[in-house]
C-alpha cells in the first residue's frame, strides 16, 4: 500500500472532505425544515395539505436519490436557469431526506397523546400554538434518534454529488485516482475520510438511544 | 458495548496494516503475472478464446456510440477493432465490445477484462508507464465546444473566470489547467454527462479532442467547435504492459489498412473527409 | 421539452431493457443480503464469542461507508488484489454486503424485541437455546421485522441506480444514453423513469402490507 498517496494528495482529499461536510450540514438543516413542514401538512386539518404531504413523502421515498439530484441538476435549464453540481446535489439531498424526516416526525407527533392536544386547544391555544408549544417539543425528543440516523445517511448519500461534478470527497477521490492509477489505495483512503465522519456519529447515536431507553 | 468499540478501533488498525501488506504483495504479484502470461503469447490467448475483447466508448459519436434503437455500438474505433479481429482471428465479427470511460479504461485493461482499449485514447508518457501503445491510428487535437453565439472563439478567450467542462481521467482536463492556470474545471464520469452539463448551462465550454467534439456538434446543431486545435492528441490502441505480440498484430493491421486504402475509407465514413497526409 | 421524441418505441424498449437489469440485480441482491443479514444478525444476537465481535466490526464499518464507494471499489479496486468482478457481479456484491449490514441490525433488533420472559419460560420448560431461538424467538421476531425489511428492500432497489458509476446497464444508465440522443429529452425521460421506479416500489410496499395483514 502506498501511503504516499495519502500524504501527496492530502490537500485534494481535504478539499473534498470540506465539500462533503458542508453539503451534508446544509442538506441537514434544509431537510429538517422541509421535513417538519411536510409532517405538519400531513396531520393538518386541511385535506388538500394532507394529500400534498402524503403524496410528497410517498413519491420521494420511492424514487432513487440520484434521480432527484438529476432533476435539480438538469431540470432548471428547461426554464432558462441553472444550478451548479454542488447546489443541485445539496438541494436534491435535502429534498430526498426531507421525505424520511417528515415520516419520522409524523410518527413522533402521532406518539404524543391526543388528550394533550385536545386539552391545549380547549384551554384556548390556537392550532399553531398547540403545535409549537405542546406537540412539537415532545415529538422532537422522540425523533432525535431517527434524525441522527438520517444525518449519517446524508453524509454517505452525499457521495452522489460526484456524478454531477459536485466537488465532494468522491469527486476528488476520482481525480486522485486518475492521477495515481492506484484505485485500491486511493479508495481505501477515501473510505477512512468517510469513517472519520460517520463512525463517531453512529457511536453517539447508540449512546443517545440507550439513554433514551433507560429513561422510559 | 464499550469493549466492542475499543475492539473495533483496534481491529481497524490491524486491518489497515494487513491491507498495507496485501497491497504491496499483490501489486508486485500482479505486474509479474501479467508480464509473464501475456509476454509473447498474448495473441495465442486471443486465438484460443476465439474472440477479441475490446474496450470502447459507448457515448462518443463518430468513435463509439451505442444506438438505443438498434442496440449496436458504432463508430471509427469499432471499425478499427473489427479490422484487428479480422487480422488476428480471420473474422471481423469474432469480437466482444465492452463499455469503457476515460476513468475506467486503464483499470479494466490491467484487470485483464479486455485485450485492448480502442477508445479515443491519447498516447502520453504518463500512460506509457501503465500500458503499452500501438502506433498512432488517429491524429486528434484538443479543442473547445461552445453554444453558437458564445463570446468564446478559441483557447485565448478562456480566462481564469471561465468554467470549462471535461471528463474524469482525460488528458484534456490536465492540459487546460496548464494552459489557463486557475480556470475552473468540472469533471464528469463520461462525455455524455459533460455534454448534458454544457447543454444545461453548467459551463462556458466543453474541452476534449476535436474529433469527439465534432461528434457532439453533429448530435446537436446548436453547438459548434471553435478555434484551431491547441494540442496534439495522437490516439493509440492500448494493451497490457509487456504484451508485445498483440502490439505487433495491431501495428500490422494498421499498416495493412493504410496500404490497402481501407483506412481512408473508414476515416471518410466517420469523419467526412480524407485524412491529412 | 420533446415528449414525443423521448417516448419513441425504441427508447421505451431501451428503458425496459434497463429495468430488467435493475430488477434482476435487485432481486438477487435482496435474497443474498437477507441471508447475510440473518447470519450476521443472529451471530450478534446470540453473542457467540469472537464471531459476534467480528460481525460487529464488519457491520459497523460497512454501514458507515457510502454504497457508491463500495460499488466502485468492488468493480475497480478489487482486481488489484486479484478479484475480478463484472458490472453485474460487482453491483450485486456491493449491494449484498452493504444492505446485508443494514439488515443485520434489523434482524438483531427484531430478535431483541422478543419478550425476555418467554425465553426464560421456554428454557425452563426444557428447550435448548437453539430450540428456543428457532421456535420461540425467530417466528415472533421475523413478524416484527417485516416493515423495516421491506423499506430496506425498497432502498436496495433504488440504490441499484448507483450502478451508473460502473456503467451497469440499468435503468438510470440507459436513461442517460437516451437523454444524450435528443435535444430536449431530459425532463420527459427523467419523469418517466421516476414513474417507473415509483410504480415498482409502490407495488412492493403494497405487497408487504398484504403480507403484514395476513400475518397479523
XYZ file of C-alpha atoms in Angstrom:
709
model
C 0.000 0.000 0.000
C 1.318 3.423 -0.959
C 0.835 5.750 1.960
C 2.496 8.463 -0.098
C -0.817 8.851 -1.975
C -2.424 9.965 1.274
C 0.329 12.461 2.055
C 0.871 13.704 -1.509
C -2.804 14.275 -2.161
C -3.865 15.216 1.361
C -4.858 18.725 0.219
C -7.017 17.285 -2.577
C -8.735 14.861 -0.195
C -9.315 17.678 2.315
C -10.916 19.870 -0.342
C -13.406 17.083 -0.973
C -13.803 16.444 2.757
C -14.840 20.072 3.235
C -17.303 19.793 0.341
C -18.867 16.655 1.824
C -19.164 18.177 5.319
C -20.607 21.451 4.030
C -23.094 19.763 1.712
C -24.224 17.362 4.464
C -24.693 20.158 7.021
C -26.638 22.393 4.621
C -28.777 19.464 3.494
C -29.393 18.500 7.141
C -30.758 21.948 8.003
C -32.745 22.139 4.766
C -34.226 18.667 5.092
C -35.145 19.249 8.738
C -37.051 22.472 7.950
C -38.726 20.986 4.867
C -39.430 17.685 6.646
C -41.085 19.442 9.596
C -43.275 21.467 7.251
C -44.354 18.357 5.356
C -45.036 16.496 8.617
C -47.278 19.333 9.777
C -49.052 19.229 6.398
C -49.648 15.521 6.828
C -51.519 15.922 10.107
C -53.182 19.190 9.127
C -56.975 19.601 9.241
C -56.956 20.839 5.634
C -57.486 17.908 3.310
C -55.545 19.391 0.378
C -52.454 19.883 2.554
C -52.726 16.331 3.894
C -52.907 14.978 0.377
C -49.966 17.040 -0.722
C -47.908 15.946 2.286
C -48.713 12.268 1.784
C -48.152 12.454 -1.978
C -44.811 14.189 -1.467
C -43.428 11.657 1.015
C -44.748 8.639 -0.879
C -43.343 9.843 -4.205
C -39.919 10.931 -2.980
C -39.381 7.865 -0.817
C -39.987 5.579 -3.763
C -37.560 7.106 -6.280
C -33.736 6.971 -6.170
C -31.733 9.852 -4.743
C -29.695 10.075 -7.941
C -32.884 10.786 -9.884
C -33.844 13.608 -7.500
C -30.364 15.088 -7.904
C -30.593 14.787 -11.718
C -33.932 16.614 -11.673
C -32.398 19.570 -9.820
C -29.235 19.465 -11.902
C -30.700 19.166 -15.399
C -34.266 20.329 -14.755
C -33.840 24.108 -14.288
C -32.422 24.502 -17.799
C -35.891 23.850 -19.243
C -36.896 27.094 -17.533
C -33.799 29.001 -18.574
C -31.867 28.815 -15.318
C -29.136 26.583 -13.957
C -27.751 25.185 -10.694
C -24.166 24.013 -10.243
C -23.402 20.452 -9.170
C -22.813 21.275 -5.517
C -26.018 23.336 -5.186
C -28.207 20.945 -7.185
C -26.725 17.984 -5.293
C -27.265 19.578 -1.898
C -30.854 20.615 -2.720
C -31.519 17.123 -4.082
C -30.135 15.583 -0.879
C -32.268 17.914 1.261
C -35.459 17.184 -0.681
C -34.833 13.424 -0.691
C -34.013 13.280 3.027
C -36.914 15.573 3.975
C -39.381 12.837 2.990
C -37.799 10.434 5.503
C -37.579 13.127 8.173
C -41.227 14.069 7.603
C -42.163 10.441 8.172
C -40.087 10.261 11.381
C -41.589 13.493 12.715
C -45.118 12.408 11.796
C -44.584 9.209 13.755
C -43.163 11.266 16.633
C -46.171 13.583 16.648
C -48.546 10.637 16.490
C -46.857 9.300 19.626
C -47.842 12.398 21.627
C -51.172 11.544 23.337
C -54.238 13.063 21.639
C -55.562 14.174 25.049
C -52.801 16.767 25.313
C -53.727 18.376 22.014
C -57.374 18.464 22.993
C -56.540 19.965 26.388
C -54.335 22.633 24.801
C -56.975 23.525 22.219
C -59.775 23.695 24.786
C -57.670 25.910 27.052
C -57.660 28.452 24.228
C -54.397 27.836 22.306
C -54.599 28.127 18.529
C -53.653 25.188 16.311
C -50.235 26.709 15.569
C -49.602 27.463 19.250
C -50.585 23.923 20.209
C -48.166 22.579 17.642
C -45.180 24.781 18.512
C -45.584 24.787 22.304
C -47.088 21.421 23.174
C -46.746 18.792 20.470
C -43.518 19.521 18.579
C -41.205 19.903 21.635
C -42.241 16.449 22.852
C -42.196 14.886 19.427
C -38.687 16.150 18.685
C -37.251 14.261 21.628
C -38.607 11.041 20.169
C -37.407 11.767 16.660
C -33.810 12.602 17.531
C -32.556 9.005 17.119
C -34.107 8.567 13.651
C -32.888 12.065 12.750
C -29.351 11.129 13.751
C -29.524 8.076 11.524
C -30.748 10.253 8.680
C -27.753 12.534 9.173
C -25.385 9.587 8.861
C -27.269 8.563 5.720
C -26.928 12.125 4.429
C -23.164 12.053 4.765
C -22.964 8.730 2.962
C -25.505 9.753 0.319
C -23.665 12.991 -0.413
C -21.285 10.808 -2.423
C -23.725 11.005 -5.364
C -22.515 14.586 -5.821
C -19.541 13.148 -7.683
C -21.837 12.175 -10.568
C -22.803 15.827 -11.152
C -19.256 17.160 -10.505
C -20.351 18.366 -7.059
C -16.826 18.780 -5.594
C -17.317 16.270 -2.771
C -14.999 13.627 -1.315
C -15.747 11.020 -4.002
C -15.253 13.589 -6.787
C -11.783 14.442 -5.571
C -11.015 10.769 -4.996
C -11.799 10.189 -8.686
C -9.355 12.968 -9.547
C -6.635 11.498 -7.308
C -7.271 8.129 -8.952
C -6.885 9.476 -12.480
C -3.504 10.846 -11.394
C -2.195 7.811 -9.499
C -3.858 4.874 -11.333
C -3.853 3.185 -7.876
C -7.547 2.504 -7.453
C -7.326 0.237 -4.409
C -5.203 2.568 -2.296
C -6.974 5.741 -3.402
C -10.395 4.457 -2.367
C -9.275 2.802 0.879
C -8.009 6.217 1.940
C -11.237 7.913 0.924
C -13.110 5.296 2.990
C -11.101 6.420 6.020
C -12.214 10.013 5.480
C -15.842 8.901 5.469
C -15.373 6.756 8.580
C -13.828 9.694 10.453
C -17.187 11.439 9.983
C -19.668 8.590 10.324
C -18.214 6.266 12.988
C -18.217 8.831 15.854
C -21.722 9.917 14.862
C -23.019 6.398 14.822
C -21.377 5.747 18.227
C -23.027 8.909 19.556
C -26.397 7.776 18.267
C -26.106 4.471 20.094
C -25.257 6.188 23.365
C -28.202 8.555 22.930
C -30.634 5.755 22.103
C -29.565 3.769 25.132
C -30.012 6.789 27.359
C -33.476 7.334 25.933
C -34.406 3.704 26.548
C -33.234 3.930 30.134
C -35.427 6.983 30.713
C -38.636 5.317 29.598
C -20.603 -2.330 24.375
C -17.668 -0.089 25.312
C -15.362 -3.034 24.894
C -16.714 -3.696 21.430
C -15.888 -0.177 20.343
C -12.346 -0.418 21.642
C -12.077 -3.673 19.776
C -13.422 -2.015 16.666
C -10.723 0.630 16.678
C -8.026 -1.952 17.397
C -9.227 -4.206 14.598
C -9.395 -1.329 12.154
C -5.742 -0.566 12.793
C -4.825 -4.219 12.382
C -6.839 -4.401 9.164
C -5.086 -1.354 7.796
C -1.707 -2.933 8.487
C -2.805 -6.152 6.804
C -4.086 -4.189 3.834
C -0.782 -2.352 3.698
C 0.990 -5.698 3.430
C -1.539 -7.144 0.967
C -1.443 -4.154 -1.289
C 2.276 -4.384 -1.766
C 2.410 -8.111 -2.348
C -0.420 -8.220 -4.778
C 0.777 -5.257 -6.759
C 4.103 -6.919 -7.315
C 2.484 -10.250 -7.989
C 0.042 -8.603 -10.356
C 2.616 -6.959 -12.539
C 4.780 -10.079 -12.644
C 1.862 -12.262 -13.578
C 0.626 -10.039 -16.372
C 4.097 -9.728 -17.828
C 4.522 -13.494 -17.633
C 1.237 -14.681 -19.040
C 0.955 -12.146 -21.814
C 4.558 -11.706 -22.808
C 4.770 -13.393 -26.180
C 1.585 -15.402 -26.416
C -0.988 -12.634 -25.900
C -2.123 -13.355 -29.450
C -2.299 -17.082 -28.694
C -4.598 -16.359 -25.732
C -6.939 -14.434 -28.034
C -6.857 -17.189 -30.659
C -7.583 -19.826 -28.051
C -10.595 -17.850 -26.871
C -11.686 -17.301 -30.469
C -12.917 -13.848 -29.606
C -11.320 -10.410 -29.282
C -12.377 -8.429 -26.177
C -12.213 -4.707 -26.896
C -12.943 -1.758 -24.607
C -14.676 1.048 -26.497
C -16.665 4.169 -25.640
C -20.468 3.933 -25.746
C -21.149 7.657 -25.540
C -18.894 9.222 -28.169
C -20.478 9.905 -31.533
C -18.279 9.084 -34.559
C -15.922 6.907 -32.445
C -18.056 4.662 -30.294
C -21.742 5.320 -29.752
C -24.475 2.981 -28.611
C -27.635 3.406 -30.629
C -30.650 2.760 -28.373
C -32.872 1.696 -31.276
C -30.605 -0.976 -32.773
C -28.576 -1.757 -29.659
C -25.405 -1.620 -31.778
C -22.265 0.299 -30.945
C -20.907 2.130 -33.976
C -18.013 4.372 -34.900
C -14.444 4.755 -36.123
C -12.996 2.867 -33.145
C -15.399 -0.017 -33.736
C -14.398 -0.363 -37.395
C -10.708 -0.347 -36.456
C -11.396 -3.007 -33.792
C -13.191 -5.177 -36.349
C -10.201 -4.933 -38.686
C -7.921 -6.104 -35.859
C -10.273 -9.028 -35.128
C -10.190 -9.948 -38.799
C -6.380 -9.826 -38.826
C -5.927 -11.963 -35.708
C -8.901 -14.317 -35.959
C -9.894 -14.090 -39.620
C -13.407 -12.943 -38.707
C -14.351 -9.333 -38.121
C -17.348 -10.401 -36.038
C -15.302 -12.515 -33.601
C -15.352 -9.573 -31.246
C -16.943 -8.608 -27.959
C -17.242 -4.914 -27.115
C -17.232 -3.682 -23.523
C -18.103 -0.188 -22.392
C -15.220 1.881 -21.005
C -14.935 5.525 -19.976
C -11.797 7.639 -19.682
C -11.914 6.875 -15.970
C -12.307 3.099 -16.231
C -10.314 2.062 -19.318
C -6.881 1.596 -17.698
C -8.211 -0.353 -14.693
C -10.268 -2.619 -16.983
C -7.288 -3.272 -19.245
C -4.970 -4.037 -16.373
C -7.573 -6.344 -14.803
C -7.457 -8.428 -17.944
C -11.132 -7.886 -18.724
C -10.284 -6.626 -22.187
C -7.455 -7.379 -24.621
C -7.169 -3.789 -25.798
C -8.567 -0.302 -25.434
C -9.689 1.355 -28.685
C -11.326 4.383 -27.112
C -10.076 7.814 -28.254
C -7.048 7.350 -26.016
C -4.142 9.772 -26.358
C -0.625 8.368 -26.152
C 1.148 10.110 -23.244
C 4.428 9.477 -21.412
C 2.499 9.120 -18.144
C 0.187 6.454 -19.546
C 3.118 4.616 -21.142
C 4.223 3.756 -17.604
C 0.915 1.923 -17.113
C 0.182 0.418 -20.526
C 1.776 -0.190 -23.944
C 0.552 1.634 -27.041
C 0.302 0.760 -30.734
C 1.316 3.194 -33.483
C -0.825 6.290 -33.828
C -4.130 5.363 -35.505
C -5.794 8.760 -35.391
C -4.418 12.276 -35.095
C -6.641 14.493 -32.965
C -6.086 17.812 -31.232
C -7.723 19.362 -28.220
C -10.347 21.987 -28.956
C -13.419 23.685 -27.486
C -17.161 23.167 -27.971
C -19.463 26.098 -27.190
C -23.060 27.124 -27.742
C -23.452 29.005 -31.039
C -23.079 32.735 -30.473
C -20.796 32.311 -27.469
C -18.143 35.057 -26.992
C -15.545 32.273 -26.769
C -13.899 31.899 -30.191
C -10.821 29.941 -29.186
C -8.469 28.997 -26.373
C -7.373 32.650 -25.977
C -10.862 33.619 -24.832
C -10.706 31.174 -21.918
C -9.743 33.100 -18.782
C -9.442 32.065 -15.180
C -13.034 33.219 -14.656
C -14.293 30.709 -17.221
C -15.783 27.354 -16.320
C -14.686 24.510 -18.569
C -16.260 21.048 -18.591
C -14.400 17.809 -19.228
C -14.219 14.099 -18.497
C -12.537 12.482 -15.480
C -9.242 10.879 -16.374
C -8.824 12.643 -19.750
C -5.647 14.440 -20.870
C -7.623 17.491 -21.981
C -8.551 18.322 -18.405
C -4.891 18.370 -17.411
C -3.928 20.407 -20.493
C -6.466 23.150 -19.945
C -5.390 23.541 -16.312
C -1.824 24.045 -17.536
C -2.788 26.430 -20.364
C -5.040 28.599 -18.227
C -3.893 28.414 -14.583
C -6.728 28.992 -12.134
C -9.514 28.129 -14.577
C -12.463 26.257 -13.049
C -12.685 22.756 -14.481
C -15.616 20.456 -13.748
C -15.015 16.775 -14.476
C -17.719 14.217 -15.255
C -17.783 10.422 -15.371
C -18.301 10.359 -19.147
C -18.727 12.671 -22.139
C -22.473 12.221 -22.186
C -22.788 13.759 -18.726
C -20.320 16.514 -19.652
C -22.277 17.375 -22.807
C -25.581 17.276 -20.905
C -23.972 19.683 -18.424
C -22.909 22.069 -21.212
C -26.405 21.953 -22.702
C -27.895 22.888 -19.330
C -25.535 25.813 -18.841
C -23.084 24.402 -16.271
C -20.051 25.824 -18.051
C -18.827 28.133 -20.800
C -17.160 25.494 -22.927
C -16.530 21.765 -23.111
C -12.994 20.701 -23.866
C -11.671 17.488 -25.286
C -10.302 16.230 -28.584
C -11.789 17.930 -31.667
C -12.820 14.591 -33.134
C -15.113 13.891 -30.172
C -16.389 17.470 -30.188
C -17.333 17.269 -33.887
C -19.465 14.262 -32.993
C -21.288 16.251 -30.315
C -21.834 19.176 -32.692
C -23.317 16.670 -35.155
C -25.700 15.476 -32.426
C -26.939 18.967 -31.608
C -26.588 21.745 -34.213
C -26.902 24.433 -31.532
C -23.280 23.757 -30.605
C -20.084 24.343 -32.564
C -16.372 23.674 -32.322
C -14.376 26.921 -32.184
C -10.715 27.827 -32.781
C -7.798 25.766 -34.047
C -6.755 22.681 -32.071
C -4.267 23.786 -29.418
C -2.612 20.440 -28.612
C -1.618 17.258 -30.449
C -3.557 14.214 -29.320
C -2.207 11.170 -31.132
C -4.582 8.258 -30.440
C -3.096 4.860 -29.771
C -4.540 1.448 -29.018
C -3.569 0.397 -25.504
C -2.682 -3.121 -24.379
C -1.347 -4.534 -21.103
C 2.251 -3.713 -20.409
C 4.723 -6.164 -21.956
C 2.185 -7.541 -24.408
C 4.411 -7.002 -27.447
C 2.840 -9.723 -29.608
C -0.545 -8.034 -29.550
C 1.023 -4.614 -30.203
C 2.710 -6.108 -33.271
C -0.550 -7.634 -34.507
C -2.266 -4.248 -34.122
C 0.527 -2.374 -35.906
C 0.483 -4.907 -38.763
C -3.276 -4.408 -39.077
C -2.894 -0.621 -39.147
C -0.172 -0.839 -41.802
C -2.339 -3.177 -43.926
C -5.329 -0.868 -43.607
C -3.279 2.109 -44.689
C -1.627 0.431 -47.687
C -4.902 -1.056 -48.961
C -6.725 2.285 -48.714
C -9.214 0.737 -46.292
C -8.097 3.164 -43.573
C -9.023 6.184 -45.733
C -12.447 4.669 -46.370
C -13.140 4.180 -42.665
C -11.832 7.689 -41.962
C -14.064 9.277 -44.581
C -17.071 7.232 -43.492
C -16.971 8.705 -39.984
C -15.051 11.963 -40.171
C -16.476 13.054 -43.516
C -13.177 13.958 -45.169
C -9.929 12.317 -46.225
C -7.189 12.108 -43.570
C -4.467 14.777 -43.780
C -1.293 13.312 -45.283
C -39.306 19.522 -23.996
C -39.826 16.796 -26.551
C -42.160 14.182 -25.096
C -42.978 12.557 -28.433
C -39.335 12.025 -29.393
C -38.282 10.921 -25.918
C -41.097 8.358 -25.695
C -40.460 6.702 -29.066
C -40.939 2.950 -29.194
C -37.173 2.325 -29.426
C -36.446 4.472 -26.383
C -39.181 2.785 -24.338
C -37.817 -0.614 -25.285
C -34.320 0.522 -24.283
C -35.629 1.710 -20.898
C -37.336 -1.650 -20.375
C -34.020 -3.412 -21.011
C -32.543 -1.222 -18.286
C -35.446 -2.002 -15.964
C -34.826 -5.699 -16.496
C -31.212 -5.353 -15.275
C -32.367 -3.181 -12.359
C -34.906 -5.809 -11.294
C -32.523 -8.712 -11.812
C -29.730 -7.128 -9.758
C -32.199 -6.053 -7.061
C -33.835 -9.493 -6.877
C -30.580 -11.401 -6.479
C -29.187 -8.837 -4.027
C -32.367 -8.893 -1.918
C -32.089 -12.649 -1.444
C -28.351 -12.648 -0.758
C -28.414 -9.612 1.536
C -31.276 -11.114 3.527
C -29.278 -14.295 4.047
C -26.141 -12.364 5.010
C -28.173 -10.069 7.272
C -29.716 -13.068 9.068
C -26.345 -14.728 9.618
C -24.746 -11.543 10.953
C -27.821 -10.565 12.984
C -28.239 -13.956 14.657
C -24.494 -14.070 15.381
C -24.721 -10.722 17.126
C -27.938 -11.641 18.958
C -26.633 -14.921 20.306
C -23.343 -13.308 21.313
C -21.158 -16.152 20.081
C -17.694 -15.090 21.270
C -15.223 -13.832 18.611
C -17.747 -14.351 15.770
C -20.071 -11.802 17.326
C -17.246 -9.273 17.637
C -16.111 -9.857 14.079
C -19.588 -9.307 12.716
C -19.903 -6.177 14.877
C -16.746 -4.682 13.363
C -17.807 -5.718 9.848
C -21.296 -4.252 10.195
C -20.067 -1.005 11.753
C -17.513 -0.350 9.040
C -19.682 -1.303 6.078
C -22.821 0.548 7.098
C -20.831 3.707 7.776
C -19.423 3.862 4.251
C -21.174 5.220 1.148
C -22.625 2.483 -1.062
C -21.328 4.352 -4.123
C -17.799 3.852 -2.802
C -18.383 0.131 -2.228
C -19.791 -0.370 -5.732
C -16.855 1.376 -7.351
C -14.432 -0.467 -5.073
C -15.820 -3.922 -5.930
C -15.553 -3.193 -9.641
C -12.247 -1.367 -9.957
C -10.174 -1.755 -6.775
C -10.582 -5.475 -6.018
C -8.923 -6.554 -9.270
C -5.701 -5.043 -7.914
C -5.768 -7.816 -5.303
C -6.778 -10.459 -7.834
C -10.589 -10.483 -7.514
C -12.277 -9.668 -10.825
C -15.973 -8.884 -10.988
C -18.020 -7.674 -13.965
C -20.520 -4.815 -13.613
C -23.452 -7.040 -12.634
C -21.445 -9.162 -10.189
C -19.774 -6.101 -8.656
C -23.110 -4.342 -8.161
C -24.686 -7.434 -6.604
C -21.696 -7.975 -4.305
C -21.613 -4.361 -3.100
C -25.392 -4.259 -2.576
C -25.338 -7.596 -0.736
C -22.598 -6.527 1.648
C -23.986 -3.034 2.279
C -27.659 -3.930 2.616
C -26.720 -7.136 4.478
C -25.028 -4.995 7.131
C -28.137 -2.809 7.365
C -30.432 -5.839 7.536
C -28.345 -7.463 10.278
C -29.265 -4.520 12.509
C -32.947 -5.020 11.715
C -32.660 -8.746 12.487
C -30.781 -8.146 15.742
C -33.284 -5.513 16.914
C -36.207 -7.736 15.890
C -34.864 -10.675 17.882
C -34.011 -8.473 20.856
C -37.583 -7.162 20.924
C -38.962 -10.587 21.842
C -40.066 -10.663 25.470
C -37.311 -11.994 27.766
C -39.905 -13.723 29.970
C -40.905 -16.007 27.103
C -37.325 -17.026 26.530
C -36.827 -17.869 30.186
C -40.080 -19.799 30.223
C -39.040 -21.762 27.140
C -35.633 -22.562 28.605
C -37.050 -23.624 31.972
C -39.566 -25.866 30.254
C -36.627 -27.820 28.842
C -35.999 -26.362 25.353
C -32.360 -25.952 24.346
C -31.140 -22.491 23.423
C -31.161 -23.397 19.710
C -34.709 -24.714 20.013
C -35.756 -21.564 21.847
C -34.246 -19.399 19.111
C -35.870 -21.431 16.348
C -39.348 -21.997 17.798
C -39.940 -19.000 20.073
C -37.711 -16.050 19.161
C -37.404 -16.262 15.360
C -41.111 -16.553 14.458
C -42.061 -13.591 16.633
C -39.007 -11.538 15.726
C -39.496 -12.105 12.000
C -43.038 -10.765 12.133
C -41.772 -7.559 13.687
C -39.021 -7.289 11.106
C -41.288 -7.272 8.068
C -41.985 -3.496 7.821
C -38.358 -2.331 8.244
C -37.175 -5.157 5.975
C -39.484 -4.098 3.178
C -38.357 -0.474 3.360
C -34.770 -1.736 3.260
C -35.562 -3.765 0.145
C -37.096 -0.672 -1.448
C -33.891 1.215 -0.614
C -31.912 -1.566 -2.241
C -33.954 -1.356 -5.410
C -33.464 2.400 -5.564
C -29.758 2.030 -4.804
C -29.198 -0.106 -7.904
C -29.216 3.256 -9.743
C -25.753 3.952 -8.314
C -24.568 1.280 -10.742
C -24.189 4.135 -13.252
C -20.696 4.760 -11.853
C -19.559 1.361 -13.114
C -21.535 1.549 -16.401
C -24.011 -1.092 -15.222
C -26.635 -1.063 -17.977
C -29.575 -0.485 -15.594
C -32.500 1.925 -15.825
C -30.687 5.170 -14.915
C -27.736 4.365 -17.167
C -29.998 3.768 -20.157
C -31.963 6.910 -19.332
C -28.678 8.862 -19.538
C -27.990 7.461 -23.008
C -31.484 8.429 -24.218
C -31.113 11.952 -22.799
C -27.922 12.335 -24.802
C -29.635 11.339 -28.038
C -32.134 14.200 -28.277
C -32.160 17.940 -27.889
C -34.821 18.123 -25.229
C -35.264 14.649 -23.833
C -34.023 15.403 -20.316
C -37.183 16.212 -18.399
C -39.538 13.803 -20.204
C -37.070 10.948 -19.667
C -36.425 11.743 -16.001
C -40.175 11.984 -15.332
C -40.846 8.637 -16.968
C -38.004 6.972 -15.075
C -39.287 8.441 -11.802
C -42.708 6.996 -12.586
C -41.221 3.553 -13.299
C -39.265 3.461 -10.023
C -42.289 4.750 -8.130
C -44.613 2.129 -9.589
C -42.264 -0.777 -8.913
C -41.545 0.338 -5.343
C -45.158 1.156 -4.630
C -46.200 -2.323 -5.739
C -43.510 -3.743 -3.464
C -44.826 -1.788 -0.477
C -48.434 -2.809 -1.232
C -47.304 -6.427 -1.323
C -45.738 -6.037 2.085
C -48.925 -4.538 3.514
C -50.773 -7.618 2.270
C -48.172 -9.773 3.945
C -48.474 -7.908 7.220
C -52.252 -8.146 7.169
C -52.069 -11.897 6.601
C -49.561 -12.385 9.404
C -51.402 -10.277 11.950
